[in-house]
CSV table of C-alpha atoms and ligand atoms in Angstrom, one decimal:
chain,number,residue,atom,x,y,z
V,1,UNK,CA,16.3,9.2,104.8
V,2,UNK,CA,12.6,9.4,103.6
V,3,UNK,CA,11.3,5.4,104.9
V,4,UNK,CA,9.9,3.1,102.0
V,5,UNK,CA,6.8,2.3,102.2
V,6,UNK,CA,4.6,-1.0,100.1
V,7,UNK,CA,1.1,-1.1,100.9
V,8,UNK,CA,-1.8,-3.8,99.3
V,9,UNK,CA,-5.0,-2.8,98.2
V,10,UNK,CA,-6.7,-5.8,97.8
V,11,UNK,CA,-10.2,-3.6,96.7
V,12,UNK,CA,-13.3,-6.1,96.8
V,13,UNK,CA,-12.0,-9.2,96.8
V,14,UNK,CA,-11.7,-12.2,98.3
V,15,UNK,CA,-13.2,-14.4,101.5
V,16,UNK,CA,-12.4,-15.5,105.1
V,17,UNK,CA,-10.4,-18.4,104.4
V,18,UNK,CA,-8.6,-16.1,101.3
V,19,UNK,CA,-7.9,-13.4,102.7
V,20,UNK,CA,-6.8,-15.6,106.0
V,21,UNK,CA,-4.2,-17.8,103.7
V,22,UNK,CA,-2.8,-14.5,101.4
V,23,UNK,CA,-2.1,-13.2,105.4
V,24,UNK,CA,-0.3,-16.4,106.1
V,25,UNK,CA,1.5,-16.5,103.2
V,26,UNK,CA,2.9,-12.9,103.5
V,27,UNK,CA,3.7,-13.6,107.9
V,28,UNK,CA,6.2,-16.9,106.2
V,29,UNK,CA,8.1,-14.5,104.1
V,30,UNK,CA,7.7,-11.5,106.3
V,31,UNK,CA,8.9,-13.7,109.3
V,32,UNK,CA,11.9,-15.4,107.5
V,33,UNK,CA,12.5,-11.3,106.4
V,34,UNK,CA,12.4,-11.8,102.7
V,35,UNK,CA,11.6,-7.9,103.5
V,36,UNK,CA,14.5,-5.8,104.8
V,37,UNK,CA,13.5,-1.9,103.8
V,38,UNK,CA,10.3,-1.2,103.3
V,39,UNK,CA,7.5,-1.2,105.5
V,40,UNK,CA,4.5,-3.6,104.7
V,41,UNK,CA,0.9,-3.3,104.9
V,42,UNK,CA,-2.4,-4.6,103.7
V,43,UNK,CA,-5.2,-2.4,102.8
V,44,UNK,CA,-8.3,-5.4,103.7
V,45,UNK,CA,-12.0,-5.1,103.2
V,46,UNK,CA,-14.0,-3.6,106.6
V,47,UNK,CA,-15.5,-7.2,106.8
V,48,UNK,CA,-12.4,-8.6,107.5
V,49,UNK,CA,-10.3,-6.1,109.5
V,50,UNK,CA,-11.0,-7.8,112.5
V,51,UNK,CA,-9.9,-10.9,111.4
V,52,UNK,CA,-7.0,-9.6,109.7
V,53,UNK,CA,-6.1,-7.6,112.8
V,54,UNK,CA,-5.4,-10.9,115.5
V,55,UNK,CA,-4.0,-12.8,111.9
V,56,UNK,CA,-1.2,-10.2,111.8
V,57,UNK,CA,-0.9,-9.3,115.6
V,58,UNK,CA,3.0,-9.2,116.5
V,59,UNK,CA,4.1,-8.6,113.3
V,60,UNK,CA,5.7,-6.2,111.2
V,61,UNK,CA,2.7,-6.0,109.4
V,62,UNK,CA,0.5,-3.3,109.0
V,63,UNK,CA,-3.0,-2.8,108.9
V,64,UNK,CA,-5.1,-0.3,106.8
V,65,UNK,CA,-8.7,-0.2,105.4
V,66,UNK,CA,-9.3,1.1,102.1
V,67,UNK,CA,-12.3,3.9,102.5
V,68,UNK,CA,-13.9,6.0,105.6
V,69,UNK,CA,-16.7,8.2,106.3
V,70,UNK,CA,-16.1,11.6,106.9
V,71,UNK,CA,-18.0,11.2,110.4
V,72,UNK,CA,-17.0,10.5,113.7
V,73,UNK,CA,-20.2,8.8,114.7
V,74,UNK,CA,-24.5,9.2,114.4
V,75,UNK,CA,-27.1,8.6,111.7
V,76,UNK,CA,-24.6,7.1,108.4
V,77,UNK,CA,-26.4,4.0,107.3
V,78,UNK,CA,-23.7,2.1,105.4
V,79,UNK,CA,-20.6,4.0,106.9
V,80,UNK,CA,-17.3,3.6,108.8
V,81,UNK,CA,-16.4,6.2,111.3
V,82,UNK,CA,-11.7,6.6,111.6
V,83,UNK,CA,-12.3,5.9,115.3
V,84,UNK,CA,-13.8,2.7,114.2
V,85,UNK,CA,-11.4,1.8,112.0
V,86,UNK,CA,-8.3,3.1,114.5
V,87,UNK,CA,-10.5,0.9,117.4
V,88,UNK,CA,-9.3,-2.5,115.2
V,89,UNK,CA,-5.9,-1.1,114.8
V,90,UNK,CA,-5.8,-0.3,111.5
V,91,UNK,CA,-2.5,1.8,111.0
V,92,UNK,CA,-3.5,3.2,107.5
V,93,UNK,CA,-6.9,4.2,105.4
V,94,UNK,CA,-7.1,5.5,101.3
V,95,UNK,CA,-8.7,8.6,101.3
V,96,UNK,CA,-9.5,9.1,97.2
V,97,UNK,CA,-9.2,6.8,95.2
V,98,UNK,CA,-9.8,7.0,92.0
V,99,UNK,CA,-12.6,4.9,92.0
V,100,UNK,CA,-14.1,6.6,95.3
V,101,UNK,CA,-14.2,9.2,92.9
V,102,UNK,CA,-14.7,8.1,89.7
V,103,UNK,CA,-17.7,5.7,90.6
V,104,UNK,CA,-18.5,6.8,94.0
V,105,UNK,CA,-18.8,10.4,93.4
V,106,UNK,CA,-16.4,12.0,96.0
V,107,UNK,CA,-14.9,14.9,95.0
V,108,UNK,CA,-12.0,17.1,96.3
V,109,UNK,CA,-13.9,18.6,99.1
V,110,UNK,CA,-14.9,14.7,99.9
V,111,UNK,CA,-11.1,13.8,100.1
V,112,UNK,CA,-10.0,16.3,102.6
V,113,UNK,CA,-12.6,15.8,104.6
V,114,UNK,CA,-12.3,12.2,105.0
V,115,UNK,CA,-7.9,12.9,104.8
V,116,UNK,CA,-8.6,15.7,108.8
V,117,UNK,CA,-11.1,12.8,109.7
V,118,UNK,CA,-8.7,10.0,109.3
V,119,UNK,CA,-6.1,12.1,110.8
V,120,UNK,CA,-8.3,13.5,114.0
V,121,UNK,CA,-8.8,9.6,114.5
V,122,UNK,CA,-4.6,8.9,114.9
V,123,UNK,CA,-4.8,7.6,111.3
V,124,UNK,CA,-2.4,7.5,108.7
V,125,UNK,CA,-4.7,8.8,105.5
V,126,UNK,CA,-2.7,7.5,101.8
V,127,UNK,CA,-3.9,10.7,99.6
V,128,UNK,CA,-4.8,9.3,96.2
V,129,UNK,CA,-4.5,11.5,93.2
V,130,UNK,CA,-4.0,11.2,89.9
V,131,UNK,CA,-4.7,12.4,85.9
V,132,UNK,CA,-7.1,10.1,83.6
V,133,UNK,CA,-5.8,9.6,79.7
V,134,UNK,CA,-7.9,12.7,78.4
V,135,UNK,CA,-6.0,14.4,81.0
V,136,UNK,CA,-2.9,13.3,80.6
V,137,UNK,CA,-2.8,13.7,76.5
V,138,UNK,CA,-4.6,17.2,76.8
V,139,UNK,CA,-1.3,18.2,79.0
V,140,UNK,CA,-3.2,18.7,82.3
V,141,UNK,CA,-1.4,15.9,84.4
V,142,UNK,CA,0.3,18.1,86.8
V,143,UNK,CA,-2.5,20.9,87.4
V,144,UNK,CA,-5.1,18.0,87.2
V,145,UNK,CA,-2.5,16.8,90.3
V,146,UNK,CA,-2.0,20.1,92.2
V,147,UNK,CA,-5.3,20.5,92.6
V,148,UNK,CA,-6.3,17.7,94.1
V,149,UNK,CA,-3.7,17.9,96.5
V,150,UNK,CA,-4.5,21.6,97.2
V,151,UNK,CA,-7.9,20.9,98.3
V,152,UNK,CA,-6.4,19.0,101.5
V,153,UNK,CA,-4.0,21.7,101.6
V,154,UNK,CA,-6.5,24.2,102.0
V,155,UNK,CA,-8.0,22.0,105.3
V,156,UNK,CA,-4.3,21.2,106.7
V,157,UNK,CA,-2.0,23.4,105.3
V,158,UNK,CA,1.8,21.7,103.2
V,159,UNK,CA,2.5,20.7,106.9
V,160,UNK,CA,-0.9,19.0,107.2
V,161,UNK,CA,0.5,16.6,104.9
V,162,UNK,CA,3.5,15.4,106.9
V,163,UNK,CA,1.6,12.8,109.3
V,164,UNK,CA,-0.3,11.1,105.7
V,165,UNK,CA,1.1,9.4,102.4
V,166,UNK,CA,0.2,10.3,99.1
V,167,UNK,CA,0.6,8.0,96.3
V,168,UNK,CA,0.1,8.8,92.6
V,169,UNK,CA,-2.0,6.8,90.5
V,170,UNK,CA,-3.0,7.9,86.8
V,171,UNK,CA,-6.3,6.6,86.6
V,172,UNK,CA,-5.3,5.0,83.3
V,173,UNK,CA,-2.9,2.7,85.2
V,174,UNK,CA,-5.2,1.7,87.3
V,175,UNK,CA,-6.0,-2.3,87.1
V,176,UNK,CA,-5.0,-2.2,83.0
V,177,UNK,CA,-1.8,-3.4,82.7
V,178,UNK,CA,-0.4,-0.2,81.6
V,179,UNK,CA,2.4,1.2,84.1
V,180,UNK,CA,3.8,4.4,84.0
V,181,UNK,CA,7.7,4.4,82.9
V,182,UNK,CA,9.9,5.4,85.6
V,183,UNK,CA,10.3,8.8,84.6
V,184,UNK,CA,6.9,9.8,84.1
V,185,UNK,CA,5.8,8.7,87.4
V,186,UNK,CA,9.5,10.0,88.6
V,187,UNK,CA,8.6,13.8,87.1
V,188,UNK,CA,4.9,13.4,88.9
V,189,UNK,CA,6.7,12.6,92.0
V,190,UNK,CA,9.0,15.9,92.0
V,191,UNK,CA,6.5,17.9,91.0
V,192,UNK,CA,4.3,16.9,94.3
V,193,UNK,CA,7.3,17.6,96.6
V,194,UNK,CA,8.7,20.4,95.0
V,195,UNK,CA,4.0,21.8,95.3
V,196,UNK,CA,4.8,20.8,99.6
V,197,UNK,CA,7.9,23.2,99.9
V,198,UNK,CA,10.0,21.8,102.7
V,199,UNK,CA,7.6,19.4,104.1
V,200,UNK,CA,7.9,17.9,100.4
V,201,UNK,CA,11.3,16.3,101.4
V,202,UNK,CA,9.9,14.3,104.6
V,203,UNK,CA,6.5,12.9,102.9
V,204,UNK,CA,6.3,9.6,101.6
V,205,UNK,CA,5.0,9.2,98.0
V,206,UNK,CA,4.0,6.0,96.4
V,207,UNK,CA,3.5,5.5,92.6
V,208,UNK,CA,0.6,3.0,91.8
V,209,UNK,CA,-1.0,1.9,88.8
V,210,UNK,CA,-0.6,-2.0,87.2
V,211,UNK,CA,2.9,-2.1,89.7
V,212,UNK,CA,4.3,-5.5,89.2
V,213,UNK,CA,7.6,-7.3,90.7
V,214,UNK,CA,8.4,-7.4,87.0
V,215,UNK,CA,8.2,-3.0,87.4
V,216,UNK,CA,8.9,-2.3,90.7
V,217,UNK,CA,12.8,-2.3,91.0
V,218,UNK,CA,13.6,-0.1,88.4
V,219,UNK,CA,10.0,2.9,89.6
V,220,UNK,CA,10.8,2.6,93.3
V,221,UNK,CA,14.7,3.2,92.5
V,222,UNK,CA,13.5,6.5,90.9
V,223,UNK,CA,14.7,9.3,93.5
V,224,UNK,CA,11.0,10.4,94.6
V,225,UNK,CA,9.2,7.1,94.8
V,226,UNK,CA,9.0,6.2,97.9
V,227,UNK,CA,7.6,2.2,97.5
V,228,UNK,CA,4.1,1.1,95.8
V,229,UNK,CA,0.2,1.4,96.7
V,230,UNK,CA,-0.3,-2.3,94.9
V,231,UNK,CA,-3.8,-3.5,93.4
V,232,UNK,CA,-3.9,-6.2,91.5
V,233,UNK,CA,-0.7,-8.1,92.5
V,234,UNK,CA,-1.2,-7.8,96.2
V,235,UNK,CA,-3.5,-10.3,95.8
V,236,UNK,CA,-0.7,-12.7,95.2
V,237,UNK,CA,1.6,-13.2,98.1
V,238,UNK,CA,4.7,-14.2,96.0
V,239,UNK,CA,4.4,-11.8,94.0
V,240,UNK,CA,3.6,-8.9,96.3
V,241,UNK,CA,6.4,-9.8,98.8
V,242,UNK,CA,8.8,-10.0,95.4
V,243,UNK,CA,7.4,-5.8,95.5
V,244,UNK,CA,8.2,-5.6,98.7
V,245,UNK,CA,11.7,-6.9,98.3
V,246,UNK,CA,12.4,-4.8,95.4
V,247,UNK,CA,12.1,-1.5,97.7
V,248,UNK,CA,16.2,-0.3,99.0
C,301,PGA,P1,-3.8,-2.1,90.1
C,301,PGA,O1,-4.8,-1.2,91.2
C,301,PGA,O2,-2.0,-2.2,90.6
C,301,PGA,O3,-4.2,-3.5,89.5
C,301,PGA,O4,-3.1,-1.3,89.0
C,301,PGA,C1,-3.8,-0.3,91.7
C,301,PGA,C2,-4.7,0.7,92.6
C,301,PGA,O5,-5.9,1.1,92.4
C,301,PGA,O6,-4.7,1.1,93.7
């Protein structure tokens, strides 16, 4: 059976104090056994990763980053390398989040390079894919998602995706309060799994886009949805724990 995974993406939010409070709240809940079926992780802003790594030491909570350079070291002002993230104790790193693709011009080629670099440093990349509203309305959802994944398969082959997580995040559902229906999400998840052939059966595929405690149960109950990538709702400890509890 595939594992269940719930990852929080804090995006560019919070302060030292609020990050530390949120982590404490999560640790209290996790240590009390509130979440039993899912692995829980948080993708924290770079500047708070080190403090977060100290705070979660010895707990079941895993640490992730929200972005990474495709280069391992050198004259790349402002960038953070995969080996630096691994050194800090990161387990996961998001690559190709739609905000990186649309606001910071990351092409599928760059995303693939980041994916490869992350794996080479022992990180587990979380490859984010998803269609815009225009693409959905034009009937090209499956083709868009397939081409985003194909760019990575070209570099690593389908087997290379085994040490990774895929997150299907329809762009129109991110931060908008609009969630894909469980059926819409399941259709895409099933398609992604089929595109990956044999490896597809083993890969953890998360749904993301306005996941809340109230919608998580139905989404996670779909056969091909293995958990969630959660933005806004991961900033509230109680809500994020409740989403984790929805995984069975
Ligand atoms: P959201 O964000 O849950 O706030 O829609 C999800 C994401 O961007 O990963």
